[in-house]
CSV table of C-alpha atoms in Angstrom, one decimal:
chain,number,residue,atom,x,y,z
P,1,LYS,CA,6.5,33.5,-11.5
P,2,SER,CA,2.4,32.9,-12.5
P,3,ALA,CA,1.4,30.3,-15.3
P,4,GLU,CA,0.7,33.3,-17.5
P,5,GLU,CA,4.2,35.0,-17.7
P,6,LYS,CA,5.4,31.3,-18.7
P,7,GLY,CA,3.0,31.1,-21.5
P,8,ILE,CA,1.0,28.2,-19.9
P,9,LYS,CA,-2.8,28.8,-20.5
P,10,VAL,CA,-5.0,27.8,-17.5
P,11,ARG,CA,-8.9,27.6,-17.4
P,12,THR,CA,-11.0,26.5,-14.5
P,13,PHE,CA,-14.5,25.3,-14.5
P,14,VAL,CA,-16.9,24.9,-11.3
P,15,GLU,CA,-19.9,22.6,-11.9
P,16,GLY,CA,-22.9,21.3,-9.3
P,17,GLN,CA,-24.5,22.5,-6.4
P,18,PRO,CA,-22.0,22.6,-3.3
P,19,PRO,CA,-24.0,21.5,0.3
P,20,HIS,CA,-24.9,24.7,2.5
P,21,TRP,CA,-22.6,23.7,4.8
P,22,ALA,CA,-19.8,21.1,5.2
P,23,TYR,CA,-17.1,20.1,7.6
P,24,GLY,CA,-13.6,20.4,6.2
P,25,SER,CA,-11.0,23.6,6.2
P,26,PRO,CA,-11.4,26.3,3.7
P,27,GLN,CA,-7.8,26.9,4.0
P,28,HIS,CA,-7.0,23.3,3.4
P,29,VAL,CA,-8.9,23.1,0.5
P,30,HIS,CA,-7.4,26.2,-1.0
P,31,HIS,CA,-3.7,25.1,-0.3
P,32,LEU,CA,-4.4,21.8,-2.0
P,33,VAL,CA,-5.9,23.3,-5.2
P,34,THR,CA,-2.7,25.9,-5.7
P,35,VAL,CA,0.0,23.9,-4.4
P,36,MET,CA,-1.5,20.8,-6.6
P,37,SER,CA,-1.7,23.1,-9.8
P,38,ALA,CA,1.5,24.9,-9.6
P,39,SER,CA,3.8,21.7,-9.1
P,40,LEU,CA,1.9,19.6,-11.6
P,41,ARG,CA,2.2,22.4,-14.3
P,42,GLU,CA,5.9,22.4,-13.5
P,43,VAL,CA,6.8,18.6,-13.0
P,44,ALA,CA,4.5,17.5,-16.2
P,45,GLY,CA,6.0,20.6,-18.3
P,46,ALA,CA,2.9,21.4,-18.8
P,47,GLU,CA,1.6,23.7,-21.7
P,48,ASN,CA,-1.9,23.8,-20.5
P,49,LEU,CA,-3.7,22.6,-17.1
P,50,GLU,CA,-7.6,22.5,-16.6
P,51,VAL,CA,-8.8,22.7,-13.3
P,52,HIS,CA,-12.4,21.0,-12.9
P,53,VAL,CA,-14.3,21.4,-9.3
P,54,SER,CA,-17.5,19.8,-9.4
P,55,PHE,CA,-20.0,18.8,-6.5
P,56,PRO,CA,-21.3,15.1,-7.0
P,57,ALA,CA,-24.0,14.6,-4.6
P,58,LYS,CA,-24.4,11.4,-2.6
P,59,PRO,CA,-27.0,10.5,-0.1
P,60,ASN,CA,-26.2,12.4,3.6
P,61,CYS,CA,-22.8,13.3,2.0
P,62,TYR,CA,-21.0,15.7,-0.4
P,63,GLY,CA,-17.8,15.4,-2.2
P,64,MET,CA,-15.8,17.7,-4.1
P,65,LEU,CA,-14.0,16.1,-7.2
P,66,LEU,CA,-11.1,18.2,-8.2
P,67,SER,CA,-9.8,17.2,-11.9
P,68,PHE,CA,-6.2,18.5,-12.9
P,69,THR,CA,-5.9,17.6,-16.7
P,70,LEU,CA,-2.4,18.6,-18.1
P,71,GLY,CA,-1.3,19.2,-21.7
P,72,SER,CA,2.1,18.1,-22.2
P,73,ALA,CA,4.7,17.5,-24.9
P,74,THR,CA,5.6,14.4,-22.7
P,75,ASN,CA,4.1,11.1,-23.8
P,76,PRO,CA,0.8,10.8,-21.3
P,77,GLU,CA,1.6,7.0,-20.3
P,78,GLN,CA,5.3,8.2,-19.5
P,79,LEU,CA,3.9,11.2,-17.6
P,80,CYS,CA,1.2,9.2,-16.0
P,81,ARG,CA,4.1,6.3,-14.5
P,82,ARG,CA,6.3,9.4,-13.8
P,83,LEU,CA,3.3,11.4,-11.5
P,84,VAL,CA,2.8,8.0,-10.0
P,85,THR,CA,6.0,7.2,-9.0
P,86,LEU,CA,6.2,10.6,-7.4
P,87,THR,CA,3.1,10.5,-5.7
P,88,LYS,CA,3.7,6.7,-4.6
P,89,ASP,CA,7.0,7.6,-2.7
P,90,SER,CA,5.2,11.1,-1.4
P,91,ALA,CA,5.6,9.9,2.0
P,92,THR,CA,9.0,9.1,2.1
P,93,VAL,CA,11.3,11.8,3.5
P,94,GLY,CA,14.5,12.8,2.2
P,95,GLY,CA,15.7,11.6,-1.1
P,96,PRO,CA,16.6,14.0,-4.2
P,97,ARG,CA,13.3,15.6,-4.5
P,98,ARG,CA,13.4,19.3,-4.8
P,99,GLY,CA,11.1,22.5,-5.8
P,100,PRO,CA,7.8,21.0,-7.4
P,101,GLU,CA,8.6,17.3,-6.9
P,102,LEU,CA,8.5,18.2,-3.3
P,103,ALA,CA,5.4,20.6,-3.5
P,104,LEU,CA,3.6,17.7,-5.3
P,105,ALA,CA,4.6,15.2,-2.5
P,106,SER,CA,3.2,17.7,-0.3
P,107,ALA,CA,0.0,18.6,-1.9
P,108,TRP,CA,-0.6,14.4,-2.4
P,109,GLN,CA,-0.4,14.0,1.3
P,110,LEU,CA,-2.7,16.8,2.0
P,111,ALA,CA,-4.9,15.6,-0.1
P,112,LEU,CA,-4.5,12.1,1.6
P,113,ALA,CA,-5.1,13.3,4.9
P,114,LEU,CA,-8.1,14.7,3.8
P,115,ARG,CA,-9.5,11.4,3.2
P,116,ALA,CA,-9.2,11.9,-1.0
P,117,ASN,CA,-9.7,8.8,-3.2
P,118,PRO,CA,-6.8,10.1,-6.0
P,119,SER,CA,-6.6,8.6,-9.5
P,120,ILE,CA,-3.8,9.5,-12.1
P,121,GLN,CA,-5.1,8.6,-15.9
P,122,PRO,CA,-4.1,9.4,-19.4
P,123,THR,CA,-7.1,10.7,-21.3
P,124,ALA,CA,-8.4,9.6,-24.6
P,125,ASP,CA,-7.2,13.0,-26.3
P,126,GLN,CA,-3.4,12.5,-25.1
P,127,LYS,CA,-3.7,14.3,-21.8
P,128,VAL,CA,-3.4,13.2,-18.3
P,129,ARG,CA,-5.7,13.5,-15.5
P,130,VAL,CA,-5.1,14.0,-11.9
P,131,GLN,CA,-8.3,13.3,-9.8
P,132,LEU,CA,-9.2,13.7,-6.0
P,133,ALA,CA,-12.3,13.0,-4.6
P,134,LEU,CA,-12.9,14.6,-1.7
P,135,PRO,CA,-15.7,13.5,0.9
P,136,LEU,CA,-17.2,16.7,2.5
P,137,PRO,CA,-20.4,15.3,5.4
P,138,ALA,CA,-22.8,18.1,4.8
P,139,LEU,CA,-25.0,19.6,7.1
P,140,GLY,CA,-28.5,20.1,7.2
P,141,LYS,CA,-29.9,23.4,6.2
P,142,GLY,CA,-30.3,25.9,9.3
P,143,HIS,CA,-27.3,23.8,11.1
P,144,VAL,CA,-24.4,25.9,12.1
P,145,PRO,CA,-21.6,24.0,13.3
P,146,SER,CA,-20.1,25.2,16.0
P,147,ASP,CA,-16.4,24.3,15.8
P,148,SER,CA,-13.5,26.1,13.6
P,149,ASN,CA,-13.9,23.2,10.8
P,150,LYS,CA,-16.9,24.5,9.0
P,151,MET,CA,-17.0,25.7,5.7
P,152,VAL,CA,-19.9,28.1,4.2
P,153,LEU,CA,-19.9,27.0,0.3
P,154,SER,CA,-22.8,28.6,-0.7
């Protein structure tokens, strides 16, 4: 079911200027955002979810910062501990994980495979933020990559 059907408020924000070209897989990034959003909503029992996508520029390399901010009735410290435990053990095959916990583990492993720098922290406003800092090696304007791992971002 969609978030709207379940009464969950989802807001999305995009900030910053993406690079013109970058190496990477748009399908992997799309899959990461959709699976991470859905699984975090379910695992956290979220009442609302904010997804922020931003592009902080660094010399010779761009990044994509994905932030998932969860509003839940669960105590933020408890929820952080639960998410840390689930993601820490995400590489372990088997176990009692099913459904959204398994989806979260697979999304976490995809983020790590994409060389993301992840973090899970409570926020000052009693929410929980999951951040994934993804590197996006940029190409110069006018340079078109010849392989299938190109993303057109603008």
